[in-house]
Amino acid sequence: MKNLLYILLVMFLVVTSCDHDEPTLKPSGGEEVGKEHEQEVVVDNLIICNEGNWQSDNGQLSYFDSQTLTMTNKWFRQVNGKKLGDTPNDIIQINDTLIAIAVNWSNIIQYIHPDGTECGATENVPNNRKMCTDGEYLYVTSYAHVCGDKTFEKGYVAKIDVKTLQVVATCEVGWEPEGVRLYKGNLYIANSGGYSFSEFGHDYESTICVVDAKTLLAKKVIDTGCKNLYGEVSQAGKYLCINASGDYYDIGPHTVILDCETEKVTVFDFPSSYNTTDGKKFYTVGSEYSYYTGEYKYHIHTIDPVTKDVADTIYTAAVTEKIKSLTSPYELYISPYTGSIYFTDAKSFATAGYLYGYSKEGEELFEGQKVYVNPGHILAVE
């Protein structure tokens, strides 16, 4: 009987000892919390695409490690021993092993593995801008008037086979095409006409071109009635969120919500220069610039594309106030894995910017991280 009591006592001590050794997590505030709180603080591994300065050949990638909460700048150069290039302006994950980076002024699309190692490039889509993918093909917009031996009056979208990294088809769209998204076999390309101030013969664009992704043949044009569809395009199911910058003089900025099923356009009287989605709603920071005043004005909104309800907040008061405190907001991104929100401050556009991260509940995930010049694009990787 004594032996049985002794065994039970030992088992009790072992179990209670394991309870006290439960792993702990330190959130940004420094308070140690138990495992039951661990799921509430979720940080992603992040690749930050820093544009650098145009024509300075100083674009860079930074990598944020979620386990150590450390930032590695000049990550691409550190991994590959070479520069990334001049003005990278988009980054997208194609599949589990392949990531594409549109390096605009270097006229290449650079491919890397998730560990940062380079694995090829497409070099015949000059002045490339934005991308989307179906996992087999990469679709890229270009401001240029040439692709290989083909020439175009306006801009175009190129279709690239991700197995060969070669362009297999092209389609002319509008002047200076920007964002591109895929829905039910169709590509939706937002045209900006952004060179209208310097290139003779055309005005700012207000159209979205619809192109068959399989054949890459043009199907129709949707006129939004809003000038200069410039910047990022976010997609939540059948809805697209598109920024319209206006002409920076007398025509003000707007936000366009397109229903790809009905092709109905809903317009809001504020910009959405930096926009993202959690798959249901759109979260936007709009940059409104005026040539008259030489000043920027920023707008913060959450848009429900179904109800068309608009709020002047993003996630929580803590997140909203932090974004309002930024000098020059430059990117807004919600992780598809965790729902955590990340955003950057370009500061002076000539010095290092900063990255910030918050959970869905508005808890700061880490202290602001110094990155590089013009941190304009973020990608969460597993």
XYZ file of C-alpha atoms in Angstrom:
382
model
C 0.000 0.000 0.000
C 2.827 2.399 0.842
C 4.467 1.583 -2.506
C 1.251 2.420 -4.327
C 0.928 5.757 -2.508
C 4.561 6.556 -3.319
C 4.013 5.849 -7.030
C 0.904 8.054 -7.102
C 2.780 10.878 -5.372
C 5.630 10.704 -7.892
C 3.187 10.770 -10.804
C 1.462 13.825 -9.314
C 4.766 15.683 -8.963
C 5.775 14.871 -12.559
C 2.463 16.149 -13.945
C 2.515 19.365 -11.926
C 6.148 19.924 -12.886
C 5.203 19.688 -16.581
C 2.457 22.259 -16.025
C 4.975 24.749 -14.618
C 7.321 24.148 -17.560
C 4.649 25.150 -20.082
C 6.217 27.118 -22.979
C 5.751 30.852 -22.767
C 5.599 33.589 -25.373
C 6.640 37.192 -25.030
C 4.421 39.565 -26.971
C 5.593 43.038 -27.877
C 4.747 44.441 -24.440
C 7.181 42.056 -22.763
C 4.619 40.338 -20.527
C 5.065 36.575 -20.335
C 1.894 34.670 -21.078
C 0.956 31.008 -21.016
C 0.246 28.684 -23.890
C -3.454 29.508 -23.828
C -2.580 33.023 -25.107
C -0.053 31.821 -27.649
C -2.540 31.550 -30.511
C -3.514 35.196 -30.186
C -0.062 36.531 -31.102
C 0.789 35.299 -34.590
C 3.727 36.680 -36.556
C 4.592 35.756 -40.143
C 7.860 35.258 -41.940
C 7.933 38.225 -44.301
C 9.764 39.295 -47.438
C 9.791 43.071 -47.837
C 10.451 44.385 -51.330
C 12.191 47.756 -51.045
C 11.955 49.781 -54.250
C 14.940 52.000 -53.537
C 15.243 55.120 -55.679
C 14.394 55.129 -59.353
C 17.472 54.845 -61.602
C 19.737 54.268 -58.584
C 19.919 50.467 -58.961
C 19.431 50.030 -55.226
C 16.313 47.874 -54.937
C 16.597 45.365 -52.101
C 14.805 42.545 -50.320
C 14.559 42.401 -46.541
C 13.575 39.251 -44.627
C 11.804 39.197 -41.269
C 12.168 35.997 -39.232
C 9.078 35.333 -37.120
C 10.900 33.022 -34.724
C 13.708 35.370 -33.773
C 11.843 38.628 -34.571
C 14.907 39.842 -36.473
C 15.178 41.681 -39.776
C 17.834 40.866 -42.386
C 18.326 43.703 -44.859
C 20.168 43.235 -48.172
C 18.801 39.670 -47.992
C 18.889 38.966 -51.748
C 22.477 40.200 -52.003
C 23.491 38.230 -48.915
C 22.012 35.005 -50.311
C 23.049 35.410 -53.953
C 26.077 37.720 -53.895
C 24.544 40.173 -56.380
C 22.166 43.135 -56.610
C 18.443 42.652 -57.121
C 18.123 45.544 -59.579
C 16.494 48.922 -60.161
C 13.016 49.655 -58.768
C 11.350 46.335 -57.962
C 7.626 47.156 -57.843
C 5.781 43.886 -57.192
C 6.336 40.497 -55.538
C 4.092 37.428 -55.717
C 4.252 33.762 -54.702
C 3.489 31.507 -57.672
C 3.623 28.148 -55.888
C 5.314 26.477 -52.914
C 8.773 26.782 -54.464
C 8.651 29.854 -56.687
C 8.371 33.595 -56.044
C 8.413 36.274 -58.760
C 9.646 39.867 -58.428
C 8.892 42.469 -61.102
C 12.036 44.630 -61.308
C 10.696 47.525 -63.330
C 13.657 49.645 -64.385
C 16.011 46.682 -64.765
C 13.451 45.232 -67.205
C 13.486 41.746 -65.711
C 11.237 39.477 -63.716
C 13.465 37.828 -61.119
C 12.519 34.444 -59.667
C 13.610 33.151 -56.271
C 12.879 30.224 -53.993
C 11.341 30.989 -50.576
C 14.835 30.751 -49.049
C 15.952 33.668 -51.257
C 18.074 31.790 -53.771
C 17.662 33.013 -57.337
C 16.388 30.498 -59.880
C 16.024 32.314 -63.189
C 14.621 35.410 -64.834
C 12.377 36.564 -67.687
C 14.094 39.371 -69.568
C 11.811 40.297 -72.467
C 9.017 42.093 -70.567
C 10.476 45.591 -70.150
C 8.924 48.258 -67.922
C 6.972 45.548 -66.097
C 4.558 46.614 -63.362
C 2.111 44.248 -61.630
C 1.497 40.500 -61.568
C -1.007 37.758 -60.808
C -0.871 33.984 -61.238
C -2.909 30.790 -61.445
C 0.073 28.633 -60.424
C 0.865 27.531 -63.991
C 1.202 30.903 -65.664
C 2.330 34.328 -64.522
C 0.495 37.350 -65.936
C 2.430 40.629 -66.003
C 1.440 44.136 -67.106
C 3.899 46.354 -68.933
C 4.026 50.037 -69.807
C 6.343 49.275 -72.731
C 5.462 49.116 -76.413
C 7.550 46.044 -77.166
C 7.848 42.405 -76.078
C 10.440 40.401 -77.955
C 9.674 40.915 -81.655
C 6.149 42.237 -81.027
C 5.262 45.915 -80.858
C 2.211 47.661 -79.408
C 0.716 51.125 -79.593
C -0.309 51.041 -75.935
C 0.702 48.815 -73.026
C 0.168 45.072 -72.800
C -0.187 42.042 -70.552
C 2.206 39.099 -70.988
C 1.554 35.445 -70.169
C 4.596 33.525 -68.892
C 4.876 29.741 -68.527
C 6.364 29.267 -65.055
C 8.001 25.974 -66.094
C 10.088 27.569 -68.833
C 9.923 31.224 -67.666
C 9.206 32.161 -71.280
C 6.500 34.485 -72.629
C 3.924 32.384 -74.470
C 1.375 35.090 -75.355
C 0.727 38.833 -75.176
C -2.307 41.082 -75.483
C -2.423 44.842 -75.972
C -4.565 46.611 -73.374
C -4.686 50.287 -72.359
C -2.073 52.965 -71.823
C 0.267 52.231 -68.897
C -1.610 49.209 -67.462
C -1.303 48.691 -63.716
C -2.957 46.075 -61.527
C -4.036 42.712 -62.935
C -6.296 40.114 -61.290
C -7.767 36.767 -62.362
C -11.389 35.704 -61.866
C -13.113 32.702 -63.457
C -10.745 32.514 -66.415
C -10.676 36.233 -67.132
C -7.954 38.782 -66.483
C -9.002 42.238 -65.306
C -6.383 44.884 -66.101
C -6.654 48.396 -64.670
C -5.244 51.026 -67.038
C -3.700 54.244 -65.734
C -2.481 56.317 -68.673
C 0.165 57.476 -66.234
C 2.520 58.814 -68.908
C -0.096 61.243 -70.218
C 1.778 64.211 -68.760
C 4.899 63.395 -70.776
C 3.859 61.142 -73.666
C 2.029 62.860 -76.517
C -1.256 61.492 -77.771
C -3.262 60.175 -74.855
C -4.995 61.200 -71.648
C -5.305 59.405 -68.325
C -7.181 56.113 -68.631
C -10.455 55.209 -66.896
C -10.870 51.675 -68.219
C -10.518 48.052 -67.137
C -9.683 45.616 -69.920
C -11.113 42.102 -69.702
C -8.888 39.457 -71.336
C -9.402 35.705 -71.689
C -6.558 34.177 -69.650
C -6.428 30.982 -71.715
C -6.266 32.528 -75.175
C -5.043 35.958 -74.082
C -7.521 37.584 -76.420
C -9.286 40.818 -75.476
C -12.987 40.400 -74.627
C -14.314 43.792 -73.559
C -13.567 47.117 -71.906
C -15.278 48.398 -68.762
C -15.294 52.184 -68.296
C -15.212 53.110 -64.595
C -15.667 56.842 -65.178
C -12.684 57.484 -62.867
C -9.335 58.821 -64.036
C -5.915 57.190 -63.649
C -6.411 53.651 -62.280
C -3.007 53.618 -60.655
C -1.572 51.421 -57.909
C -2.451 48.136 -56.295
C -5.560 46.068 -56.967
C -6.910 43.834 -54.204
C -9.316 40.947 -54.753
C -11.926 39.528 -52.385
C -13.769 36.787 -54.255
C -15.628 38.378 -57.156
C -14.848 41.924 -56.022
C -11.871 44.078 -57.000
C -10.691 47.210 -55.190
C -8.986 49.664 -57.545
C -7.472 53.057 -56.787
C -8.099 55.985 -59.135
C -5.629 58.805 -58.521
C -7.279 61.515 -60.619
C -5.118 64.093 -62.390
C -3.560 65.612 -59.225
C -5.090 68.964 -60.175
C -8.841 69.417 -60.527
C -9.995 65.810 -60.834
C -9.869 64.237 -57.411
C -9.063 60.633 -56.465
C -11.618 57.843 -56.072
C -11.897 54.186 -55.131
C -13.540 51.780 -57.578
C -15.150 48.509 -56.482
C -15.819 46.185 -59.426
C -18.173 43.211 -59.215
C -16.656 40.828 -61.776
C -19.896 38.817 -62.016
C -22.200 41.707 -62.887
C -19.517 44.187 -64.039
C -21.210 46.764 -61.839
C -18.923 49.580 -60.703
C -19.304 51.287 -57.322
C -17.330 54.495 -56.760
C -16.269 56.105 -53.487
C -14.961 59.665 -53.162
C -11.615 58.815 -51.573
C -8.386 57.179 -52.775
C -7.125 53.687 -51.911
C -3.507 53.885 -53.063
C -2.433 51.108 -50.692
C -5.098 48.471 -50.289
C -5.351 44.909 -49.052
C -7.991 42.342 -48.106
C -8.748 39.574 -45.637
C -10.878 37.888 -48.287
C -14.080 39.604 -47.164
C -13.411 43.310 -46.736
C -10.988 45.810 -48.240
C -8.654 47.851 -46.045
C -7.284 50.997 -47.628
C -4.877 53.846 -47.051
C -5.344 56.485 -49.723
C -2.683 58.985 -50.677
C -4.132 62.162 -52.195
C -1.566 64.470 -53.799
C -2.181 67.965 -55.170
C 0.132 69.789 -57.559
C -1.492 73.023 -56.391
C -0.377 72.624 -52.777
C 2.484 70.132 -53.178
C 1.091 68.251 -50.198
C -0.233 64.760 -49.440
C -3.451 63.981 -47.608
C -4.095 60.471 -46.307
C -7.406 58.620 -45.967
C -8.039 55.435 -43.942
C -11.036 53.201 -44.670
C -12.500 49.717 -44.450
C -14.935 48.819 -47.242
C -17.479 45.993 -47.234
C -17.958 45.276 -50.959
C -21.227 43.399 -50.348
C -23.070 45.982 -48.263
C -21.011 48.959 -49.497
C -20.605 50.071 -45.880
C -17.503 52.176 -45.180
C -15.719 52.736 -41.862
C -12.969 55.250 -41.091
C -10.901 52.642 -39.262
C -8.763 49.583 -39.952
C -9.115 46.607 -37.557
C -8.899 48.432 -34.211
C -8.291 51.883 -32.766
C -4.674 50.906 -32.018
C -4.006 49.919 -35.639
C -5.798 52.980 -37.001
C -3.933 55.403 -34.755
C -0.589 53.828 -35.601
C -1.234 54.195 -39.326
C -2.277 57.809 -38.780
C 1.034 58.452 -37.032
C 3.118 57.417 -40.060
C 5.003 60.075 -41.989
C 4.565 58.506 -45.443
C 2.465 55.299 -45.543
C 3.816 53.137 -48.355
C 2.307 49.651 -48.112
C -0.558 47.860 -46.380
C -0.749 44.060 -46.294
C -2.842 41.410 -44.542
C -1.308 37.949 -44.278
C -3.489 35.242 -45.866
C -2.133 32.810 -43.267
C -2.674 34.637 -39.973
C -4.828 37.669 -40.706
C -2.163 39.839 -39.083
C -1.702 43.257 -40.675
C 1.619 44.777 -41.711
C 2.364 48.245 -43.027
C 5.350 50.411 -43.836
C 6.422 54.022 -43.464
C 8.707 55.321 -46.218
C 9.651 58.310 -44.040
C 11.525 60.716 -46.359
C 11.558 58.434 -49.459
C 15.357 58.780 -49.507
C 16.259 57.138 -46.181
C 15.429 53.808 -44.576
C 11.753 53.085 -43.975
C 10.127 51.044 -41.209
C 7.892 47.975 -40.958
C 5.138 47.552 -38.347
C 2.910 44.595 -37.521
C -0.303 44.057 -35.544
C -2.565 41.104 -34.840
C -6.246 41.104 -35.815
C -7.012 42.051 -32.238
C -4.816 45.141 -32.475
C -1.854 43.850 -30.474
C 1.547 45.085 -31.597
C 3.540 42.049 -32.765
C 7.030 43.550 -32.641
C 8.788 46.865 -32.358
C 9.119 48.853 -35.579
C 11.744 47.265 -37.828
C 14.139 49.339 -39.895
C 14.164 48.179 -43.510
C 15.429 50.014 -46.619
C 14.422 52.825 -48.965
C 10.766 52.839 -50.073
C 9.511 49.523 -48.623
C 6.620 49.164 -51.039
C 5.595 45.468 -51.101
C 5.216 42.680 -48.541
C 4.846 38.921 -48.935
C 4.177 36.437 -46.101
C 5.870 33.074 -46.596
C 5.442 29.859 -44.630
